[in-house]
PDB file of C-alpha atoms and ligand atoms in Angstrom:
ATOM      1  CA  MET A   1      95.847  87.409  84.430  1.00 73.00           C
ATOM      2  CA  GLN A   2      94.229  88.327  87.687  1.00 87.00           C
ATOM      3  CA  ASP A   3      92.382  91.303  89.091  1.00 95.00           C
ATOM      4  CA  TYR A   4      92.803  92.304  92.689  1.00 96.00           C
ATOM      5  CA  LYS A   5      90.096  93.861  94.777  1.00 96.00           C
ATOM      6  CA  ILE A   6      91.660  96.491  96.988  1.00 97.00           C
ATOM      7  CA  LEU A   7      89.855  98.170  99.840  1.00 95.00           C
ATOM      8  CA  VAL A   8      90.995 101.704 100.636  1.00 95.00           C
ATOM      9  CA  VAL A   9      90.048 102.710 104.152  1.00 93.00           C
ATOM     10  CA  GLY A  10      90.790 105.651 106.405  1.00 92.00           C
ATOM     11  CA  SER A  11      89.214 108.600 108.115  1.00 89.00           C
ATOM     12  CA  SER A  12      87.443 111.392 106.306  1.00 86.00           C
ATOM     13  CA  GLY A  13      90.077 113.607 104.677  1.00 90.00           C
ATOM     14  CA  SER A  14      92.750 110.908 104.520  1.00 95.00           C
ATOM     15  CA  GLY A  15      92.756 111.102 100.712  1.00 95.00           C
ATOM     16  CA  LYS A  16      90.766 108.057  99.604  1.00 94.00           C
ATOM     17  CA  THR A  17      88.787 109.921  96.948  1.00 92.00           C
ATOM     18  CA  THR A  18      91.804 111.990  95.865  1.00 96.00           C
ATOM     19  CA  ALA A  19      94.166 109.007  95.572  1.00 97.00           C
ATOM     20  CA  ILE A  20      91.678 106.963  93.541  1.00 97.00           C
ATOM     21  CA  SER A  21      90.900 109.863  91.175  1.00 96.00           C
ATOM     22  CA  THR A  22      94.611 110.686  90.803  1.00 97.00           C
ATOM     23  CA  ILE A  23      95.556 107.186  89.675  1.00 98.00           C
ATOM     24  CA  SER A  24      92.467 105.685  88.036  1.00 97.00           C
ATOM     25  CA  GLU A  25      92.622 104.843  84.349  1.00 97.00           C
ATOM     26  CA  ILE A  26      88.843 104.798  84.061  1.00 95.00           C
ATOM     27  CA  ASP A  27      86.412 107.547  84.981  1.00 93.00           C
ATOM     28  CA  VAL A  28      86.040 107.195  88.699  1.00 91.00           C
ATOM     29  CA  VAL A  29      82.729 106.445  90.245  1.00 85.00           C
ATOM     30  CA  ASN A  30      82.220 108.443  93.361  1.00 76.00           C
ATOM     31  CA  THR A  31      79.398 109.509  95.509  1.00 73.00           C
ATOM     32  CA  ASP A  32      80.755 112.691  97.064  1.00 65.00           C
ATOM     33  CA  VAL A  33      78.105 115.209  98.020  1.00 64.00           C
ATOM     34  CA  PHE A  34      78.178 118.588  99.716  1.00 62.00           C
ATOM     35  CA  ASN A  35      78.990 118.141 103.338  1.00 60.00           C
ATOM     36  CA  SER A  36      76.229 118.463 105.877  1.00 61.00           C
ATOM     37  CA  ASP A  37      78.262 116.915 108.643  1.00 59.00           C
ATOM     38  CA  TYR A  38      79.207 119.258 111.481  1.00 53.00           C
ATOM     39  CA  GLU A  39      82.182 117.121 112.457  1.00 57.00           C
ATOM     40  CA  ASN A  40      83.787 117.648 109.074  1.00 56.00           C
ATOM     41  CA  LEU A  41      83.046 121.249 108.218  1.00 52.00           C
ATOM     42  CA  ASN A  42      86.606 121.850 107.048  1.00 56.00           C
ATOM     43  CA  LYS A  43      85.984 119.704 103.996  1.00 58.00           C
ATOM     44  CA  GLU A  44      83.565 120.854 101.350  1.00 57.00           C
ATOM     45  CA  MET A  45      82.687 117.458  99.967  1.00 61.00           C
ATOM     46  CA  THR A  46      82.436 114.153 101.731  1.00 60.00           C
ATOM     47  CA  THR A  47      81.963 110.581 100.604  1.00 54.00           C
ATOM     48  CA  VAL A  48      78.690 108.972 101.539  1.00 61.00           C
ATOM     49  CA  GLY A  49      78.999 105.788  99.514  1.00 59.00           C
ATOM     50  CA  LEU A  50      82.175 104.635  97.899  1.00 79.00           C
ATOM     51  CA  ASP A  51      84.778 105.489  95.309  1.00 90.00           C
ATOM     52  CA  TYR A  52      85.718 103.121  92.559  1.00 93.00           C
ATOM     53  CA  GLY A  53      88.663 103.249  90.167  1.00 96.00           C
ATOM     54  CA  GLU A  54      90.983 100.909  88.276  1.00 97.00           C
ATOM     55  CA  VAL A  55      94.692 100.881  87.520  1.00 98.00           C
ATOM     56  CA  THR A  56      97.015  98.500  85.690  1.00 96.00           C
ATOM     57  CA  PHE A  57     100.769  98.074  86.147  1.00 95.00           C
ATOM     58  CA  PRO A  58     103.134  96.029  83.975  1.00 93.00           C
ATOM     59  CA  VAL A  59     104.123  94.056  87.069  1.00 93.00           C
ATOM     60  CA  LEU A  60     100.523  92.782  87.279  1.00 93.00           C
ATOM     61  CA  GLN A  61     100.940  91.163  83.843  1.00 90.00           C
ATOM     62  CA  GLY A  62      97.651  92.356  82.386  1.00 89.00           C
ATOM     63  CA  GLY A  63      95.786  92.201  85.672  1.00 92.00           C
ATOM     64  CA  LYS A  64      94.503  95.283  87.414  1.00 97.00           C
ATOM     65  CA  LEU A  65      93.866  96.739  90.814  1.00 98.00           C
ATOM     66  CA  ARG A  66      90.202  97.409  91.429  1.00 97.00           C
ATOM     67  CA  LEU A  67      90.207 100.152  94.021  1.00 97.00           C
ATOM     68  CA  TYR A  68      87.251 100.576  96.370  1.00 94.00           C
ATOM     69  CA  GLY A  69      87.285 103.602  98.644  1.00 92.00           C
ATOM     70  CA  ALA A  70      85.119 102.934 101.664  1.00 87.00           C
ATOM     71  CA  PRO A  71      83.158 105.757 103.266  1.00 79.00           C
ATOM     72  CA  GLY A  72      85.113 107.282 106.124  1.00 70.00           C
ATOM     73  CA  GLN A  73      82.563 108.204 108.707  1.00 68.00           C
ATOM     74  CA  GLN A  74      81.567 105.775 111.383  1.00 70.00           C
ATOM     75  CA  ARG A  75      77.902 106.164 110.563  1.00 68.00           C
ATOM     76  CA  PHE A  76      78.576 104.415 107.271  1.00 71.00           C
ATOM     77  CA  SER A  77      80.426 101.496 108.842  1.00 74.00           C
ATOM     78  CA  PHE A  78      77.717  99.056 107.707  1.00 76.00           C
ATOM     79  CA  VAL A  79      79.053  99.487 104.158  1.00 77.00           C
ATOM     80  CA  TRP A  80      82.496  98.192 105.238  1.00 79.00           C
ATOM     81  CA  GLN A  81      81.271  94.650 105.792  1.00 77.00           C
ATOM     82  CA  ALA A  82      79.547  94.615 102.419  1.00 80.00           C
ATOM     83  CA  LEU A  83      82.759  95.714 100.696  1.00 85.00           C
ATOM     84  CA  ALA A  84      85.000  93.240 102.513  1.00 86.00           C
ATOM     85  CA  SER A  85      84.100  90.143 100.494  1.00 88.00           C
ATOM     86  CA  GLY A  86      86.786  88.902  98.117  1.00 91.00           C
ATOM     87  CA  VAL A  87      89.334  91.510  99.131  1.00 94.00           C
ATOM     88  CA  ALA A  88      92.954  90.732  98.195  1.00 95.00           C
ATOM     89  CA  GLY A  89      94.543  93.803  99.706  1.00 95.00           C
ATOM     90  CA  ILE A  90      93.856  96.674 102.045  1.00 96.00           C
ATOM     91  CA  VAL A  91      95.303 100.166 101.839  1.00 97.00           C
ATOM     92  CA  LEU A  92      94.952 101.951 105.142  1.00 97.00           C
ATOM     93  CA  LEU A  93      95.224 105.707 104.758  1.00 97.00           C
ATOM     94  CA  ALA A  94      96.111 108.031 107.613  1.00 98.00           C
ATOM     95  CA  ASP A  95      96.014 111.827 107.753  1.00 98.00           C
ATOM     96  CA  ASN A  96      99.033 113.165 109.642  1.00 98.00           C
ATOM     97  CA  SER A  97      97.465 116.618 110.048  1.00 98.00           C
ATOM     98  CA  GLN A  98      94.713 115.367 112.325  1.00 96.00           C
ATOM     99  CA  GLU A  99      94.683 116.010 116.040  1.00 96.00           C
ATOM    100  CA  ASP A 100      95.141 112.354 116.967  1.00 97.00           C
ATOM    101  CA  PRO A 101      96.184 110.469 113.821  1.00 97.00           C
ATOM    102  CA  LEU A 102      97.448 107.377 115.662  1.00 98.00           C
ATOM    103  CA  GLY A 103      94.192 107.137 117.599  1.00 97.00           C
ATOM    104  CA  GLU A 104      92.193 107.439 114.363  1.00 95.00           C
ATOM    105  CA  LEU A 105      94.081 104.581 112.769  1.00 96.00           C
ATOM    106  CA  GLN A 106      93.657 102.468 115.881  1.00 96.00           C
ATOM    107  CA  TYR A 107      89.932 102.781 115.361  1.00 92.00           C
ATOM    108  CA  TYR A 108      90.216 101.362 111.841  1.00 92.00           C
ATOM    109  CA  LEU A 109      92.638  98.647 112.907  1.00 93.00           C
ATOM    110  CA  GLN A 110      90.046  97.580 115.457  1.00 91.00           C
ATOM    111  CA  CYS A 111      87.154  97.686 112.974  1.00 87.00           C
ATOM    112  CA  PHE A 112      89.003  95.668 110.351  1.00 88.00           C
ATOM    113  CA  LYS A 113      90.694  93.325 112.813  1.00 88.00           C
ATOM    114  CA  THR A 114      89.243  90.124 111.322  1.00 86.00           C
ATOM    115  CA  LEU A 115      89.992  91.074 107.738  1.00 87.00           C
ATOM    116  CA  LEU A 116      93.507  92.279 108.600  1.00 89.00           C
ATOM    117  CA  SER A 117      94.416  89.116 110.459  1.00 85.00           C
ATOM    118  CA  GLU A 118      93.530  86.792 107.577  1.00 80.00           C
ATOM    119  CA  THR A 119      96.667  85.113 106.345  1.00 73.00           C
ATOM    120  CA  LYS A 120      98.032  86.277 103.032  1.00 74.00           C
ATOM    121  CA  LYS A 121      95.934  89.410 103.042  1.00 88.00           C
ATOM    122  CA  THR A 122      98.189  92.142 101.711  1.00 95.00           C
ATOM    123  CA  VAL A 123      98.144  95.315 103.790  1.00 96.00           C
ATOM    124  CA  LEU A 124      99.853  98.685 103.346  1.00 98.00           C
ATOM    125  CA  LEU A 125      99.658 101.919 105.314  1.00 98.00           C
ATOM    126  CA  GLY A 126      99.819 105.193 103.396  1.00 98.00           C
ATOM    127  CA  VAL A 127     100.340 108.400 105.348  1.00 98.00           C
ATOM    128  CA  VAL A 128      99.288 111.725 103.795  1.00 98.00           C
ATOM    129  CA  LYS A 129      99.783 115.381 104.756  1.00 98.00           C
ATOM    130  CA  THR A 130     103.263 114.962 106.232  1.00 98.00           C
ATOM    131  CA  ASP A 131     103.923 118.370 104.623  1.00 98.00           C
ATOM    132  CA  ILE A 132     101.435 119.828 107.118  1.00 98.00           C
ATOM    133  CA  SER A 133     102.572 117.737 110.076  1.00 98.00           C
ATOM    134  CA  PRO A 134     105.795 115.664 110.055  1.00 98.00           C
ATOM    135  CA  VAL A 135     104.727 113.797 113.189  1.00 98.00           C
ATOM    136  CA  PRO A 136     103.932 111.012 113.895  1.00 98.00           C
ATOM    137  CA  ASP A 137     106.975 109.821 111.978  1.00 98.00           C
ATOM    138  CA  LYS A 138     107.307 106.559 110.074  1.00 98.00           C
ATOM    139  CA  ALA A 139     108.726 104.724 113.091  1.00 98.00           C
ATOM    140  CA  ALA A 140     105.714 105.670 115.220  1.00 98.00           C
ATOM    141  CA  TRP A 141     103.350 104.349 112.547  1.00 98.00           C
ATOM    142  CA  GLN A 142     105.341 101.127 112.228  1.00 98.00           C
ATOM    143  CA  GLN A 143     105.222 100.684 115.968  1.00 98.00           C
ATOM    144  CA  LEU A 144     101.437 101.073 116.024  1.00 98.00           C
ATOM    145  CA  LEU A 145     101.006  98.444 113.301  1.00 97.00           C
ATOM    146  CA  GLU A 146     103.287  96.095 115.212  1.00 96.00           C
ATOM    147  CA  THR A 147     101.221  96.537 118.352  1.00 96.00           C
ATOM    148  CA  PHE A 148      98.203  95.336 116.388  1.00 94.00           C
ATOM    149  CA  GLY A 149     100.172  92.467 114.843  1.00 93.00           C
ATOM    150  CA  VAL A 150      99.753  93.892 111.350  1.00 94.00           C
ATOM    151  CA  ASN A 151     102.600  93.274 108.967  1.00 92.00           C
ATOM    152  CA  ALA A 152     102.475  96.165 106.501  1.00 95.00           C
ATOM    153  CA  PRO A 153     104.898  98.588 104.905  1.00 96.00           C
ATOM    154  CA  VAL A 154     104.448 102.285 105.694  1.00 98.00           C
ATOM    155  CA  VAL A 155     104.538 104.624 102.689  1.00 98.00           C
ATOM    156  CA  ILE A 156     104.535 108.416 102.924  1.00 98.00           C
ATOM    157  CA  LEU A 157     102.534 109.921 100.076  1.00 98.00           C
ATOM    158  CA  ASP A 158     100.703 112.932  98.753  1.00 98.00           C
ATOM    159  CA  ALA A 159      97.378 111.712  97.372  1.00 98.00           C
ATOM    160  CA  ARG A 160      97.307 114.642  94.905  1.00 98.00           C
ATOM    161  CA  GLU A 161     100.530 113.546  93.191  1.00 98.00           C
ATOM    162  CA  TYR A 162     100.301 110.846  90.520  1.00 98.00           C
ATOM    163  CA  GLU A 163     103.805 109.472  91.064  1.00 98.00           C
ATOM    164  CA  SER A 164     103.316 109.363  94.777  1.00 98.00           C
ATOM    165  CA  VAL A 165     100.138 107.279  94.531  1.00 98.00           C
ATOM    166  CA  GLN A 166     101.763 105.156  91.820  1.00 98.00           C
ATOM    167  CA  THR A 167     104.741 104.348  94.051  1.00 98.00           C
ATOM    168  CA  MET A 168     102.452 103.333  96.882  1.00 98.00           C
ATOM    169  CA  LEU A 169     100.335 101.056  94.681  1.00 98.00           C
ATOM    170  CA  LEU A 170     103.391  99.512  93.043  1.00 98.00           C
ATOM    171  CA  THR A 171     104.659  98.550  96.476  1.00 97.00           C
ATOM    172  CA  LEU A 172     101.263  97.010  97.149  1.00 97.00           C
ATOM    173  CA  SER A 173     101.223  95.186  93.802  1.00 97.00           C
ATOM    174  CA  GLU A 174     104.632  93.624  94.352  1.00 95.00           C
ATOM    175  CA  GLN A 175     103.526  92.399  97.736  1.00 94.00           C
ATOM    176  CA  LEU A 176     100.239  91.085  96.301  1.00 94.00           C
ATOM    177  CA  LEU A 177     102.127  89.018  93.757  1.00 92.00           C
ATOM    178  CA  LYS A 178     104.401  87.556  96.428  1.00 90.00           C
ATOM    179  CA  ASP A 179     101.491  86.723  98.714  1.00 88.00           C
ATOM    180  CA  ASN A 180      99.437  85.158  95.931  1.00 83.00           C
ATOM    181  CA  HIS A 181     102.255  83.023  94.607  1.00 74.00           C
ATOM    182  CA  GLY A 182     102.727  81.772  98.134  1.00 54.00           C
ATOM    183  CA  ARG A 183      99.061  80.849  98.301  1.00 55.00           C
ATOM    184  CA  MET A 184      99.104  78.954  95.029  1.00 46.00           C
ATOM    185  CA  GLY A 185     102.066  76.953  96.213  1.00 38.00           C
ATOM    186  CA  LYS A 186     100.214  75.820  99.362  1.00 36.00           C
TER     187      LYS A 186
HETATM  188  N1  GDP B 201      98.591 119.180 102.035  1.00 94.53           N
HETATM  189  C1  GDP B 201      98.261 117.971 101.604  1.00 94.53           C
HETATM  190  N2  GDP B 201      97.004 117.734 101.207  1.00 94.53           N
HETATM  191  C2  GDP B 201      96.697 116.504 100.779  1.00 94.53           C
HETATM  192  C3  GDP B 201      97.648 115.448 100.727  1.00 94.53           C
HETATM  193  N3  GDP B 201      97.038 114.346 100.262  1.00 94.53           N
HETATM  194  C4  GDP B 201      95.759 114.687 100.045  1.00 94.53           C
HETATM  195  N4  GDP B 201      95.532 115.988 100.337  1.00 94.53           N
HETATM  196  C5  GDP B 201      94.269 116.738 100.308  1.00 94.53           C
HETATM  197  O1  GDP B 201      93.477 116.218 101.360  1.00 94.53           O
HETATM  198  C6  GDP B 201      92.117 116.131 100.990  1.00 94.53           C
HETATM  199  C7  GDP B 201      91.664 114.691 101.042  1.00 94.53           C
HETATM  200  O2  GDP B 201      90.298 114.640 100.799  1.00 94.53           O
HETATM  201  P1  GDP B 201      89.556 113.386 100.196  1.00 94.53           P
HETATM  202  O3  GDP B 201      90.359 112.777  99.096  1.00 94.53           O
HETATM  203  O4  GDP B 201      88.164 113.802  99.874  1.00 94.53           O
HETATM  204  O5  GDP B 201      89.566 112.399 101.460  1.00 94.53           O
HETATM  205  P2  GDP B 201      88.596 111.177 101.773  1.00 94.53           P
HETATM  206  O6  GDP B 201      87.583 111.672 102.752  1.00 94.53           O
HETATM  207  O7  GDP B 201      89.499 110.158 102.420  1.00 94.53           O
HETATM  208  O8  GDP B 201      88.002 110.691 100.497  1.00 94.53           O
HETATM  209  C8  GDP B 201      92.015 116.709  99.590  1.00 94.53           C
HETATM  210  O9  GDP B 201      91.648 118.060  99.678  1.00 94.53           O
HETATM  211  C9  GDP B 201      93.452 116.558  99.040  1.00 94.53           C
HETATM  212  O10 GDP B 201      93.775 117.524  98.072  1.00 94.53           O
HETATM  213  C10 GDP B 201      98.992 115.731 101.166  1.00 94.53           C
HETATM  214  O11 GDP B 201      99.888 114.867 101.196  1.00 94.53           O
HETATM  215  N5  GDP B 201      99.231 117.016 101.583  1.00 94.53           N
HETATM  216 MG1   MG B 202      86.092 110.449  99.950  1.00 94.53          MG
END
C-alpha cells in the first residue's frame, strides 16, 4: 500500500480548489479568502495558501492520492518549492477561457521545469472550461507540452463534475502505478 503526493498547479481560476473539493473523501482543507486582488476581480474567492484533499481508487490497492493544490498567483510562488518535496505526480490545470491560456501554462512549465524533468515523475494536463472556449484544442495543448519535452496525457474536464475529475485522476493513478513499478524494477 502506498500513498502518492500529488501537486495540483495552475493559474488562478483553473479549478484547483473546485477539483479537490469535488473529489476529496475527507473534508478539504483550504485557505480561500475573499479576494482583494485587482488582477482577479472576476473571482470572489482566491487561494492564498493551499488546498488539501484525499481520494482512494481500487486501482491504488488501498493507497491514496494526497492532493495538494498550490496557490495560483505568482506572489505565492515561494510556497511551490516547499510543496515540491516528495511529489510523485503533478496535475497541471489550464483554464481554456483565459485570454492567453497557452502562455499561462508556459509560465508554469517554466517554473516547474526541474520537477517536471525528473525521470519517472508522473505528469498530466487537465484543461477546464472548454464549454466556454473550445480553443486551444487538445492538439495545441499536446504540442505545447512536447515543445517543453513533457510527456503527459491531456484530459479535458469540468472541475465541478465528480465523474470528470474522477476520470482524470484515474488516468493519473494508472500512470503512477506504471511509473512506480518501473522504478522498483531498476
Ligand atoms: N464553465 C466552467 N466552469 C468551471 C469548469 N471547471 C471549473 N469551473 C469553475 O471555475 C472556477 C474555478 O475556481 P477555483 O476552483 O477557485 O480555481 P483555483 O483558483 O484554481 O483554485 C469555479 O468557479 C468553478 O465552478 C468548467 O469546466 N466549466
Ligand atoms: Mg484555489
